[in-house]
Each structure stands twice: as structure tokens, then as C-alpha cells.
Short mmCIF file of C-alpha atoms in Angstrom, two decimals:
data_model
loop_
_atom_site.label_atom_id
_atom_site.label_comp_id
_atom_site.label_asym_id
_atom_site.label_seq_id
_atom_site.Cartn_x
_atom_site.Cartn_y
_atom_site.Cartn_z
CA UNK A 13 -2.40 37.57 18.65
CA UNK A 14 -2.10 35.19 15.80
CA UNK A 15 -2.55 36.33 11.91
CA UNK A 16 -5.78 34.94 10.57
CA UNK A 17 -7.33 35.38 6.73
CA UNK A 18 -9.50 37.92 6.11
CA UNK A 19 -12.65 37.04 4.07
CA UNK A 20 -11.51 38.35 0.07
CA UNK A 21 -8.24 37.49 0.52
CA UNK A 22 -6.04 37.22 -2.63
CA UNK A 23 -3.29 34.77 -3.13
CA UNK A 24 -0.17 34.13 -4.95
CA UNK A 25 0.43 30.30 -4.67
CA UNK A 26 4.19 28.87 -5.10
CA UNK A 27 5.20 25.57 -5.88
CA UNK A 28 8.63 24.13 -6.19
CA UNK A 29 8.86 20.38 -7.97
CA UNK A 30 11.68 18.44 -6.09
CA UNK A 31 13.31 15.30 -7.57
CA UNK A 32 13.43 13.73 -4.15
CA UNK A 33 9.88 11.93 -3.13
CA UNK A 34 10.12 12.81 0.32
CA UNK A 35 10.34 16.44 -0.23
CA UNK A 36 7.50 16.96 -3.41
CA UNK A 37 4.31 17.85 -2.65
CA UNK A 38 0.73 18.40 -4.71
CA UNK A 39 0.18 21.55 -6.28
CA UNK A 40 -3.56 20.35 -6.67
CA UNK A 41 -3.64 19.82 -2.80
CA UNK A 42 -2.57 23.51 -2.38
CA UNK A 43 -4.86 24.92 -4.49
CA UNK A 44 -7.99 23.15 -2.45
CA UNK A 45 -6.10 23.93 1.10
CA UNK A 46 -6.16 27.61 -0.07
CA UNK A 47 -9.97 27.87 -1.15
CA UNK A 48 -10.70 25.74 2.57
CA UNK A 49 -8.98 28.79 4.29
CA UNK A 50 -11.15 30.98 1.93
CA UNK A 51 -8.95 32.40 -0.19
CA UNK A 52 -8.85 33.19 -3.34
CA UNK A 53 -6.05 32.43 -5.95
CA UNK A 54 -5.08 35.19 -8.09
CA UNK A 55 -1.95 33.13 -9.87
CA UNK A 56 0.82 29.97 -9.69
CA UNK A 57 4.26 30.77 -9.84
CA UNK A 58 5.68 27.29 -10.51
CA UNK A 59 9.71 26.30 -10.28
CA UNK A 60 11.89 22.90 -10.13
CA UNK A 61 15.06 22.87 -8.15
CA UNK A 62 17.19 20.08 -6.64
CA UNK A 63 17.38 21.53 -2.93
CA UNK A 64 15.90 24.32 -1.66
CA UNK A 65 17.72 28.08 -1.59
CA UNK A 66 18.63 29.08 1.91
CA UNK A 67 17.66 32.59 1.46
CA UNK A 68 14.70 32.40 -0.79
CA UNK A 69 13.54 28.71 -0.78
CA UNK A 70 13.39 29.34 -4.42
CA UNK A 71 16.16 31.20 -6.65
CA UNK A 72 16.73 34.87 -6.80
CA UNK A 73 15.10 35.40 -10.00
CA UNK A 74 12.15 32.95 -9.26
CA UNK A 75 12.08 35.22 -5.90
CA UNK A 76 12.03 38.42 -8.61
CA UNK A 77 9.26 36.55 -10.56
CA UNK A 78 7.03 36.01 -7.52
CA UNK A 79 7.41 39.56 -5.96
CA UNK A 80 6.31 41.14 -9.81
CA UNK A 81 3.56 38.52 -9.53
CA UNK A 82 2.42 40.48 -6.08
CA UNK A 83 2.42 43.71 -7.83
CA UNK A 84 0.91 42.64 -11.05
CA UNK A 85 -2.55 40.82 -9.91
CA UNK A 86 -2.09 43.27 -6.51
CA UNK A 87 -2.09 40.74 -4.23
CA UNK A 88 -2.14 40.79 -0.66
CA UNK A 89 -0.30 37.42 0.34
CA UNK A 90 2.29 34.84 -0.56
CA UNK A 91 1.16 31.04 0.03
CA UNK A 92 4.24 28.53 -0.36
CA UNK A 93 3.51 24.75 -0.96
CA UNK A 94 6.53 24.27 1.57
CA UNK A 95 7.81 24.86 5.01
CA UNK A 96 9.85 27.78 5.01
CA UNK A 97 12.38 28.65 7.48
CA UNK A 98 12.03 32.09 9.76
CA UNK A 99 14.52 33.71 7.72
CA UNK A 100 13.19 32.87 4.47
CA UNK A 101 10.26 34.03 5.52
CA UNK A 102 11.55 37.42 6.36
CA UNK A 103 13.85 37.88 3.31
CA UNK A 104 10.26 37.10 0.96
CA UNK A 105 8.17 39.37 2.98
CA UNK A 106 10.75 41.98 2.54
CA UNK A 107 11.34 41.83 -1.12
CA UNK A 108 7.72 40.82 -1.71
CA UNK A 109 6.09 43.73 0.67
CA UNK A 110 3.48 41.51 1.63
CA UNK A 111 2.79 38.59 3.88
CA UNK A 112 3.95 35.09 3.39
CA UNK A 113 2.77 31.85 4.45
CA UNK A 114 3.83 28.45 4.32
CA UNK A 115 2.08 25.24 4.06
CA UNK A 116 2.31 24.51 7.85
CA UNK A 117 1.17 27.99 8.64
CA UNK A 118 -1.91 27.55 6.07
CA UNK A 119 -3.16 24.19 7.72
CA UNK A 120 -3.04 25.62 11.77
CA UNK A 121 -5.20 28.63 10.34
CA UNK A 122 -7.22 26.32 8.30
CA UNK A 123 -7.35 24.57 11.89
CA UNK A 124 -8.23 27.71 13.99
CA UNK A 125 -11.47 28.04 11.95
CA UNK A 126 -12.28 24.61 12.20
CA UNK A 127 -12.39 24.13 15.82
CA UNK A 128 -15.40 24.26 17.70
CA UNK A 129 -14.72 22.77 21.09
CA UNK A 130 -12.94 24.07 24.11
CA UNK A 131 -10.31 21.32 23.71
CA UNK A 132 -10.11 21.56 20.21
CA UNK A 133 -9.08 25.27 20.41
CA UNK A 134 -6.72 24.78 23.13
CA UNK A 135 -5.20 22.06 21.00
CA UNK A 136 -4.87 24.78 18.28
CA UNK A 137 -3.46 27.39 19.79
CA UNK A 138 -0.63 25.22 21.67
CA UNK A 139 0.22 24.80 17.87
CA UNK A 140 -0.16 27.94 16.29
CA UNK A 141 2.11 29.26 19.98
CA UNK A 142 4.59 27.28 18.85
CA UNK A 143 5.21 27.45 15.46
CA UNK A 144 5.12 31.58 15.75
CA UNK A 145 7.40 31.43 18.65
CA UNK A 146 10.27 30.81 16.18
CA UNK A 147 9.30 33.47 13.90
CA UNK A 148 8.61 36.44 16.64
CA UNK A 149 11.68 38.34 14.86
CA UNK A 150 9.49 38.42 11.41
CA UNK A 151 9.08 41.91 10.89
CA UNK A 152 9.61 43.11 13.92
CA UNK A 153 13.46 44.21 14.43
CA UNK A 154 12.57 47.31 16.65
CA UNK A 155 11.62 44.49 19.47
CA UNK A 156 15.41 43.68 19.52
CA UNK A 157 15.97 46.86 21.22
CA UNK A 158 15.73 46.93 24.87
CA UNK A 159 12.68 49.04 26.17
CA UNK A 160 12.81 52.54 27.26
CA UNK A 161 11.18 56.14 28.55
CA UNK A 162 9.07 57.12 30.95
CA UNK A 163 7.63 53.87 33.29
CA UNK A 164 10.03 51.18 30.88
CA UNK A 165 13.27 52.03 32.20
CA UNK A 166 14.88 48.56 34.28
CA UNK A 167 13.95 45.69 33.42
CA UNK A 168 16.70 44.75 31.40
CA UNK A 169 14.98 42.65 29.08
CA UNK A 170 13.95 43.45 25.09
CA UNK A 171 10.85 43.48 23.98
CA UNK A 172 11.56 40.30 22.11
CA UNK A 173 12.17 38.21 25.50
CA UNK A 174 9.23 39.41 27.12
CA UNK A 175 6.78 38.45 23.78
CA UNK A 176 9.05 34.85 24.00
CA UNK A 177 8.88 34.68 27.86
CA UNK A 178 4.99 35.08 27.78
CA UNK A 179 4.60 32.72 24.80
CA UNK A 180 6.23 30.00 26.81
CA UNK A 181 4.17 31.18 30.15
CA UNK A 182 0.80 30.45 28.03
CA UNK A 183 2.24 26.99 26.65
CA UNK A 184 2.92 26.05 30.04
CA UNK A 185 -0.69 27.11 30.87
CA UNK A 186 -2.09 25.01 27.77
CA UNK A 187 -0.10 21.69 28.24
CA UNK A 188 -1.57 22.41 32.23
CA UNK A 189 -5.27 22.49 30.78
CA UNK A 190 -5.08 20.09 27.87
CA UNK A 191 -3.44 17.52 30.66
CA UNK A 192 -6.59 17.71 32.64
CA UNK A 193 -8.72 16.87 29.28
CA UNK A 194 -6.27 14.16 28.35
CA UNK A 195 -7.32 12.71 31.98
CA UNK A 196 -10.97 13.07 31.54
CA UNK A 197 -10.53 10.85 28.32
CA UNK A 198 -8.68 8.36 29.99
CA UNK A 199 -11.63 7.93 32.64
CA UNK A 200 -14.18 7.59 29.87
CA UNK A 201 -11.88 4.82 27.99
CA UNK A 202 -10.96 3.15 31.20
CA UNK A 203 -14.81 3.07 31.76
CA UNK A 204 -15.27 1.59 28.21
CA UNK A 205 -12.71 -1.13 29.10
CA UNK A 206 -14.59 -2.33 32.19
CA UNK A 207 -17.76 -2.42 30.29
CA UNK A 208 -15.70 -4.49 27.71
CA UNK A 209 -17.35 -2.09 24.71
CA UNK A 210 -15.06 -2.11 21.76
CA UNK A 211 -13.99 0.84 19.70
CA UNK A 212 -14.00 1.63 16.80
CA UNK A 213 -11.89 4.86 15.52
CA UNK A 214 -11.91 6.23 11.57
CA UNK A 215 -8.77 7.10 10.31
CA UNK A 216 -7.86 8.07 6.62
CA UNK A 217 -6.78 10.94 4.04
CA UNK A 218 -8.93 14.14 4.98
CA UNK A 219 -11.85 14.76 2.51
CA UNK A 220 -11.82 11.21 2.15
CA UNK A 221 -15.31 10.47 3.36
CA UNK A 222 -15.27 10.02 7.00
CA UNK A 223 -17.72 12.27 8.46
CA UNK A 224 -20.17 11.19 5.68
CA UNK A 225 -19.72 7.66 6.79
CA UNK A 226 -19.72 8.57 10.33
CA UNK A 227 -23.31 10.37 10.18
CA UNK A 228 -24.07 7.61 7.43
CA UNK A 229 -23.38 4.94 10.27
CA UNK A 230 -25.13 6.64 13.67
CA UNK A 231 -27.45 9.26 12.38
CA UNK A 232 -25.53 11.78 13.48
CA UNK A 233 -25.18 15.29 12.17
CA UNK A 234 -21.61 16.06 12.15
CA UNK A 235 -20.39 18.56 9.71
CA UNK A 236 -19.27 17.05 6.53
CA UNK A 237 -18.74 18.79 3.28
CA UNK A 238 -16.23 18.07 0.15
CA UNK A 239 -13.26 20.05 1.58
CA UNK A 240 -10.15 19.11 3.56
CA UNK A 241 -10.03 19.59 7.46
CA UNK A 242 -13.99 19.55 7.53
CA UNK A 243 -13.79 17.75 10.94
CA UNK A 244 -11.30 18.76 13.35
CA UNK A 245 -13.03 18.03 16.59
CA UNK A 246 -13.38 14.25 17.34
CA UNK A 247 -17.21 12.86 17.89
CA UNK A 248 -18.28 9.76 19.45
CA UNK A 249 -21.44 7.66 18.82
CA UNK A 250 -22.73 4.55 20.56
CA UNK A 251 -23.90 1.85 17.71
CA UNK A 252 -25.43 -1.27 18.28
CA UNK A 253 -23.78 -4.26 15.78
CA UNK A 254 -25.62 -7.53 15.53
CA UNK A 255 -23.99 -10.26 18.14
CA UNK A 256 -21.42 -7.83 18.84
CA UNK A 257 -23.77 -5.52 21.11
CA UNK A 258 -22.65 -1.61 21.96
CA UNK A 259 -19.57 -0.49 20.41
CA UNK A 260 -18.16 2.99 20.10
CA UNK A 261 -17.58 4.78 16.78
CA UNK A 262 -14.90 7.88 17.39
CA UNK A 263 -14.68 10.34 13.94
CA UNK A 264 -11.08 11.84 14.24
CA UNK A 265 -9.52 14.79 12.23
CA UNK A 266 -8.60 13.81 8.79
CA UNK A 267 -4.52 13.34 8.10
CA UNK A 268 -2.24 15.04 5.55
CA UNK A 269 1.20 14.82 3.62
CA UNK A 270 3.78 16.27 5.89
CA UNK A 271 1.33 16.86 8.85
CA UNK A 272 2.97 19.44 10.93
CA UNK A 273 4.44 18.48 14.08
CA UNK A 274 3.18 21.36 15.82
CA UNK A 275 0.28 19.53 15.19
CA UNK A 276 0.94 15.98 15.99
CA UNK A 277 2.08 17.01 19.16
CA UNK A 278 -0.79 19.29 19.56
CA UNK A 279 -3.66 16.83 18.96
CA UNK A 280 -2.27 13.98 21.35
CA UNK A 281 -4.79 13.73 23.11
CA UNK A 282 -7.35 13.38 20.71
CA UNK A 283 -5.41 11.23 18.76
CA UNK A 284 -5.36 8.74 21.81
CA UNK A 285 -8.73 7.51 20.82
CA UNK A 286 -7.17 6.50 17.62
CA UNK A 287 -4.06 4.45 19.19
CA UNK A 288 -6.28 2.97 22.12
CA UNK A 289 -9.34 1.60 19.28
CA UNK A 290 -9.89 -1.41 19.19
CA UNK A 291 -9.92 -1.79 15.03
CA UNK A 292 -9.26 0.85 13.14
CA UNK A 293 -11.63 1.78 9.99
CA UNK A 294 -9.19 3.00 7.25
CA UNK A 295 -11.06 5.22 4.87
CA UNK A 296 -9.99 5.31 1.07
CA UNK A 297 -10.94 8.05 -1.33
CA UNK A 298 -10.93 5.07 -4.22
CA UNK A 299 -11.59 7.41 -7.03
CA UNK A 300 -8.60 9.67 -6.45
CA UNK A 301 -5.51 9.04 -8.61
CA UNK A 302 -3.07 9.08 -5.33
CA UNK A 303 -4.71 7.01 -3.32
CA UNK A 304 -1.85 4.95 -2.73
CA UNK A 305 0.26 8.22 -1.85
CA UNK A 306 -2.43 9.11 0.55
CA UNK A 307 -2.69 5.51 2.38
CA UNK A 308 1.27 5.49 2.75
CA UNK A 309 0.95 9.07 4.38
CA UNK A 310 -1.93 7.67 6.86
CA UNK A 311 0.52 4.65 7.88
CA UNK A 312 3.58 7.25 8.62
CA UNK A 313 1.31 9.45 11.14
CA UNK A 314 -0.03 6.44 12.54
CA UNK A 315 3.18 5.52 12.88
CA UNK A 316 4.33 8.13 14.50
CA UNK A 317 1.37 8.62 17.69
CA UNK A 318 1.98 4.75 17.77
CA UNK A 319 -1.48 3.24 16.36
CA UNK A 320 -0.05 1.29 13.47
CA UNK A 321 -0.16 -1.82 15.19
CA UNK A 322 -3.77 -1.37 15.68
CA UNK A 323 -5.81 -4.07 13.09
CA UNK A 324 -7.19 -2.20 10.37
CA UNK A 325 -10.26 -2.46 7.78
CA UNK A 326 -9.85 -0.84 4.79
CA UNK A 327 -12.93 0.76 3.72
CA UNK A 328 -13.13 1.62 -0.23
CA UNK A 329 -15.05 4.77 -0.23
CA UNK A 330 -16.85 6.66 -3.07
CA UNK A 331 -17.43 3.81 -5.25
CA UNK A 332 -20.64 5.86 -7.05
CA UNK A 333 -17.71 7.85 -8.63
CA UNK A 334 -16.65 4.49 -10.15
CA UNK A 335 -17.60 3.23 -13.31
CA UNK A 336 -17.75 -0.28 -12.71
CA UNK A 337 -18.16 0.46 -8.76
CA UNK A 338 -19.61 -2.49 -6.80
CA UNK A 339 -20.22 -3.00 -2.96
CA UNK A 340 -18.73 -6.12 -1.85
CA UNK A 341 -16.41 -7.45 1.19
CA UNK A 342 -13.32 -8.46 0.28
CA UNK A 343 -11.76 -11.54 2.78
CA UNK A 344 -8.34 -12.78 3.41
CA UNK A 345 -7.24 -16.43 3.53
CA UNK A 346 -8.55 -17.22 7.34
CA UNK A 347 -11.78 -15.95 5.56
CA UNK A 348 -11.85 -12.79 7.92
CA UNK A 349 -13.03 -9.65 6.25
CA UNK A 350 -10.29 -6.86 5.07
CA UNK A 351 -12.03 -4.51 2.42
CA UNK A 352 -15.38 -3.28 2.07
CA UNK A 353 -16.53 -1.07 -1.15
CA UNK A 354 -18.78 1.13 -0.34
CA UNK A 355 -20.48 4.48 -0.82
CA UNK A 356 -20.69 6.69 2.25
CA UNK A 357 -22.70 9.46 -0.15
CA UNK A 358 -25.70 6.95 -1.66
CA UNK A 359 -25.57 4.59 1.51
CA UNK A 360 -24.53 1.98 -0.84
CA UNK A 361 -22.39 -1.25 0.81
CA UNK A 362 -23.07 0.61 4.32
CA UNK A 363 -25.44 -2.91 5.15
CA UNK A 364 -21.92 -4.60 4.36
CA UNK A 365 -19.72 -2.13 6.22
CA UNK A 366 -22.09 -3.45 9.80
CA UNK A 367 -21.71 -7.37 8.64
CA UNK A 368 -17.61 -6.96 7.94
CA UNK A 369 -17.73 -5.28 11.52
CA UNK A 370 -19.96 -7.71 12.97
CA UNK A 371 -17.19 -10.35 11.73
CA UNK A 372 -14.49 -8.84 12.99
CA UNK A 373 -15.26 -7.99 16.47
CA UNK A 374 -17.83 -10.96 17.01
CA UNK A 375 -16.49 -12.67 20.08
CA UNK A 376 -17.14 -15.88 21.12
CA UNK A 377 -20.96 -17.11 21.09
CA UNK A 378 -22.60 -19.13 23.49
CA UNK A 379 -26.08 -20.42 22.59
CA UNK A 380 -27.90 -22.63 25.29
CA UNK A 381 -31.70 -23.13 26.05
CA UNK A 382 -32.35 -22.22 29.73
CA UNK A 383 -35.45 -23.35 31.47
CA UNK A 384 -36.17 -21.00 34.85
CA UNK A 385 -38.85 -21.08 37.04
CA UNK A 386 -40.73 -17.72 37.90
CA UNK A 387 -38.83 -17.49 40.96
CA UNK A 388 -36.85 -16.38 39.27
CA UNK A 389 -38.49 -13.38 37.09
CA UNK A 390 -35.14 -11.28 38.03
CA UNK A 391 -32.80 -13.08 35.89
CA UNK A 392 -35.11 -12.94 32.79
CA UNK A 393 -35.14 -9.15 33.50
CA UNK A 394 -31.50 -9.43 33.19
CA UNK A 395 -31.21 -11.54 29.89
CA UNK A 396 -33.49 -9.25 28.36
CA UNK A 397 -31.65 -6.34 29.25
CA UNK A 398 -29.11 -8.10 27.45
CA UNK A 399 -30.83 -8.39 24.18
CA UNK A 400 -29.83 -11.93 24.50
CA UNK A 401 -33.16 -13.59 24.29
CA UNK A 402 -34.05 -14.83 20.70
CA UNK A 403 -37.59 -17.10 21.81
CA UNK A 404 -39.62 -17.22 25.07
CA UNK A 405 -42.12 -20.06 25.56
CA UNK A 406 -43.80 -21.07 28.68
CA UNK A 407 -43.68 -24.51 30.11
CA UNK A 408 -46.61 -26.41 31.79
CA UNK A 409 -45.15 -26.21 35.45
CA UNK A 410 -44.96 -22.57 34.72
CA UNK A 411 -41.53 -22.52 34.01
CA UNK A 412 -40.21 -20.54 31.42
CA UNK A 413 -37.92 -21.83 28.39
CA UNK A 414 -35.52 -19.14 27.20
CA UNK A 415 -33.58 -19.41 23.73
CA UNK A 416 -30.30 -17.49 25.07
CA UNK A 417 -27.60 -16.54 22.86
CA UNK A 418 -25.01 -13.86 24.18
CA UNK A 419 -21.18 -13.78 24.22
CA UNK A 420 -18.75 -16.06 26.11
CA UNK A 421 -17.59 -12.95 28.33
CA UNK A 422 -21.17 -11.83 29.19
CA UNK A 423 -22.38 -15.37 29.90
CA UNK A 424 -19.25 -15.73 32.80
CA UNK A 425 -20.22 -12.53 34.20
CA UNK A 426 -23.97 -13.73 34.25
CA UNK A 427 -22.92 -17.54 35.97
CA UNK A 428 -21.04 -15.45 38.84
CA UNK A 429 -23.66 -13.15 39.70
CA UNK A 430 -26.81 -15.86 39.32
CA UNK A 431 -24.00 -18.03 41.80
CA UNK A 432 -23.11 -14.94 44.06
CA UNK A 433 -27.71 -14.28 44.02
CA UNK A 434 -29.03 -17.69 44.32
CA UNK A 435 -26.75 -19.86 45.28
CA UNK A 436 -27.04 -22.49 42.17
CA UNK A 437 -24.63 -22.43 38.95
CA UNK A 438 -26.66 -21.18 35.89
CA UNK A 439 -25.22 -24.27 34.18
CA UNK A 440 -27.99 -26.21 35.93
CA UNK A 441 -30.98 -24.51 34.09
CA UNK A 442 -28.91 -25.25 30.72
CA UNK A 443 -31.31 -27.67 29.16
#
């Protein structure tokens, strides 16, 4: 239903320069969008303007320039570093005679080859439905006419209504299925909250490192390789951090300039894991140039699905690409840990990464010195299934000392059930 790339593929690629900062975009992050939907770029037609043409996007004679481009290198599409409007669309394709594409168009396909998961593809196609449902007209001006002949006669309706009609039918469908996902997710967070396990969601500029760190962190094998969109589907890993316990790790899809809203709105629910986290791992590519650029345009989407009051570690990544590069943990004035510079590719700082978390989501500590008798064999069970026990020794009534250090929240859970079992407070075995 949808147009997808072809494998050999050839591309002109069109870039405007804007004096506005809002409206400019990278002509280098084109170029490595393009070779992530694997296609290949022929040439760069290149212009500066002060607002965009309303027929074109670009002037007539840049238009001119770009459709003798097509014919010279014989290419078979048109990729603009913009978002074009239906119409302008239409009036390039015509002059052009081949297809064109605009950014948002080139990230949902890069998106459709991504996904892997049933959700994830669902998610996809609710954006790809409606970002074509505006351009249905494209190409297409015989579906205007109202159909006709032999078993068509009656229904009144063009062909154009019925293609819009069962466009919206299949949303509906979509939102319907996605909705019971979105559910499912909530059970498994709500279930998190009772259990009182934090998590922890990375967020950050896509190629920036976050898979790498991800498998870096849990052993995992998710797919991670030195283009953008590598991860679209979100993972989640169990982790163990020192006198913190079991916390969860969720690797979400990487974020863009000018991430379509087709999108946004498309990836809501996973995106929830990232605006219900909570800290919020904030992963810097610290050898690129824009990094700045690229941590602004992280804030603004996590502004806009409503994480951005979530706390936040910055995490310095790709300091082996550094030449004075160092792994350290840099702290704040309350002494609380805010950046850590690491490398997610050698492994280097990654020992720092687990103490900066460990300091930030330590809760409170209680360390006592218990002294049971073996009565009461149950409640060591339950301290060691705890991991709270640091030292064991046995008394000479038989009674066994236990070195007990766990948080304040576990240890009120443990005095109510040892008072709900036996009948005594566990504050009485506190030596």
C-alpha cells in the first residue's frame, strides 16, 4: 500500500539553507538518513532562500536545475531535506517525472524497515496512514472521478473517498489495537511500582550510542550499528545496582531534528516508558560538532510527550574518539552525580556509569545487626532472598547473628510481615 525503497535506488538529494534557525536543517544528516534507507546518492542540488516557494519549495529555476539533475545522473527519485506540502509534491513529481520524497517521508520508511515487533509495526503504519492520507491526490487525478461501468454504477462516491474512507477505517482499527498494547504496558509498570523497582529509560540523539551502552550495561544483544534509527523497538533488561537492588533499564528509539508528528503521536505508547522512568540517562555523542544542537532537540521532544521534568544524567559518550578523553563523574554542588564520561564502544567509564547510578537512586540505608534464634530459619530465608545479608556468624545458644543492611522501604515491609508471622516487632532482635 505504502511506497518503500527498492534495494539500488538512486538519489538526488536537495537542500535549501534558511536564515531562520528553526527552519535549517543538516545537509550531513541527510546524506547519512539516505544511505540508512539504502540509497544511494547520485548528486546535491544545494539553494539558500528566505522562505520557502509555495509551488516548488525551492525557485523555478532551482526546480529547472533539479529536474536536469534527474535526467543527467538518470535518477530514479527526489529526496528533499524538508517537509514539503502535497502540492509541492505533485508540481516536483510532475516537472521532475520521478518520485519525490521529503524528509518526514524518508524517516517513516527508514522506520518501516526498522521495526521488528508487532507493536512496533502497528506504531508505523498508524504513521505512514497518516501522513499519505493527505497526499492520496499525488498522482492520481483519475480517482477524482466518480466510479463507473458494469458492477460500479451507485454508489455515489469517487474513488478518492473510498481510498480516504478506508484509510480512516484502518486508523480506527490501529488506535483500537495499539490501545490494548498501551494497556498491557501500563500493567507491567503498575507491577513495577508495587514492587517499588526503579526505571531507568535512555534517551538521546539517534546514533548516539545507546544500544551500545544498553548491551554494554545488561549483556544483551540488541542491534546496534553506527547508523541513525538502528533501534526502533524499545527493549527492557533487569540489572542489579549495588544497594540499589533490581532496577529496569528500557532502550527507546533514538530522537531527531524536527521529529515528525506523525511519529510522536505514533510512538506514544512506547514513549510512555520514557515519561513514566524514574531517571532518565541522557546520551551525548561528545565527539560530534552539534552536540549542543542535538541535546536542545532531545529537550523539545521530551518536551513535547511530557518527560522533561523527569531528572536526568547526562552521559558523555564516545570519549575513545577524544583526544584527551577521560572517564570520570562529574558532581553538582549537593555532591550528587550529573555527568559521566564514558565509552560505550571500549567499556571504558561503564564501572562509573553503575556507581553514578548507584548514587542517584540509592535510597535510604538501614544497617542493624540482628540476632535470631533458629526458630526462626524462615526469616533468614527471607533476608537472604534479599541479598541483604553482608556476615553470618553463629552464636553459642545457637542463635544466629546476622549483619543486615537493606533499604529503609524494604526493612518496613520486613517489620510488618515478621509482626503480622510471629507476633514480635523485628526491632527486638536489633542488637
Amino acid at each position: 500500500m505504502f511506497e518503500r525503497f527498492e534495494s539500488g535506488e538512486q538519489a538526488i538529494l536537495v537542500h535549501v539553507d534558511f536564515p531562520a534557525e528553526t527552519d535549517r536543517e543538516d545537509l550531513s544528516e541527510l546524506k547519512l538518513l539516505v544511505a540508512s534507507a539504502g540509497v544511494e546518492t547520485l548528486a546535491v542540488v544545494t539553494a539558500a532562500r528566505s522562505t520557502p516557494s509555495s509551488r516548488f519549495f525551492v525557485g523555478s529555476g532551482k526546480a529547472e536545475e533539479i529536474a536536469e539533475a534527474v535526467k543527467l545522473h538518470n535518477a530514479n527519485i527526489v529526496i528533499f531535506n524538508h517537509s514539503l506540502s502535497p502540492t509541492q509534491e505533485r508540481n516536483l513529481e510532475k516537472l521532475c517525472q520521478c518520485r519525490v520524497l521529503d524528509r518526514t517521508g524518508l524517516i517513516l520508511d527508514i522506520f518501516a524497515q526498522r521495526a521488528r515487533t508487532h507493536e512496533g509495526k502497528l506504531q508505523v503504519e498508524l504513521a505512514q496512514l497518516r501522513h499519505i492520507s493527505t497526499r492520496l491526490v499525488r498522482g492520481w487525478t483519475h480517482l477524482e472521478r466518480q466510479k463507473g461501468g458494469i458492477g460500479l454504477r451507485g454508489p455515489g462516491e469517487t474513488q478518492l473517498e473510498t481510498d480516504r474512507r478506508l484509510i480512516r477505517g484502518r486508523i480506527k482499527n490501529i488506535l483500537a489495537r495499539l490501545e490494548k498494547v498501551q494497556k498491557q504496558r501500563q500493567q507491567g509498570r503498575r507491577a513495577r511500582q508495587r514492587a517499588e523497582i526503579p526505571t531507568v529509560s535512555l534517551v538521546g540523539y539517534t546514533n548516539a550510542g545507546k544500544s551500545t551502552l544498553f548491551n554494554r550495561i545488561t549483556e544483551a544483544e540488541v542491534y546496534a550499528a553506527d547508523q541513525l534509527f538502528a533501534t526502533l523497538d524499545p527493549t527492557l533488561r533487569k540489572i542489579e545496582v549495588p544497594d540499589v537492588g533490581a532496577i529496569i533499564l528500557a532502550d527507546t528509539v533514538g530522537f531527531i531534528r524536527h521529529l515528525p508528528h506523525e511519529l510522536v503521536a505514533a510512538f506514544k505508547a512506547t514513549l510512555q516508558e520514557t515519561q513514566d522512568a524514574d531517571l532518565l540517562l541522557h546520551v551525548i555523542d561528545i565527539s560530534d560538532e552539534r552536540q549542543q544542537e542535538n541535546m536542545e532537540q532531545v529537550s523539545e521532544v521530551l518536551e513535547e510527550i511530557g518527560a522533561d521534568e523527569v531528572p536526568q544524567l547526562l552521559i558523555c559518550n564516545k570519549i575513545d574518539r577524544l583526544d584527551d578523553g577521560a572517564a570520570r563523574i562529574d558532581y553538582d554542588d549537593q555532591n550528587r552525580p550529573v555527568r559521566v564520561w564514558l565509552s560505550a564502544q571500549t567499556g571504558e567509564g561503564v564501572d562509573l556509569l553503575k556507581q553514578a547510578l548507584e548514587q542517584r537512586l540509592r535510597p535510604d540505608m538501614v544497617n542493624v545487626v540482628l540476632r535470631i534464634p533458629p526458630s526462626m530459619g524462615k526469616l533468614r530465608g527471607r533476608l537472604y532472598a534479599l541479598n541483604s545479608v553482608t556476615e553470618e556468624a553463629t552464636c553459642e545458644d545457637g542463635a544466629l547473628a546476622l549483619k543486615v543492611r537493606m533499604s529503609a522501604v524494604d526493612w518496613q515491609r520486613l517489620c510488618k510481615q515478621v509482626a503480622d508471622e510471629y507476633g514480635d516487632s523485628l526491632q527486638g532482635f536489633v542488637e
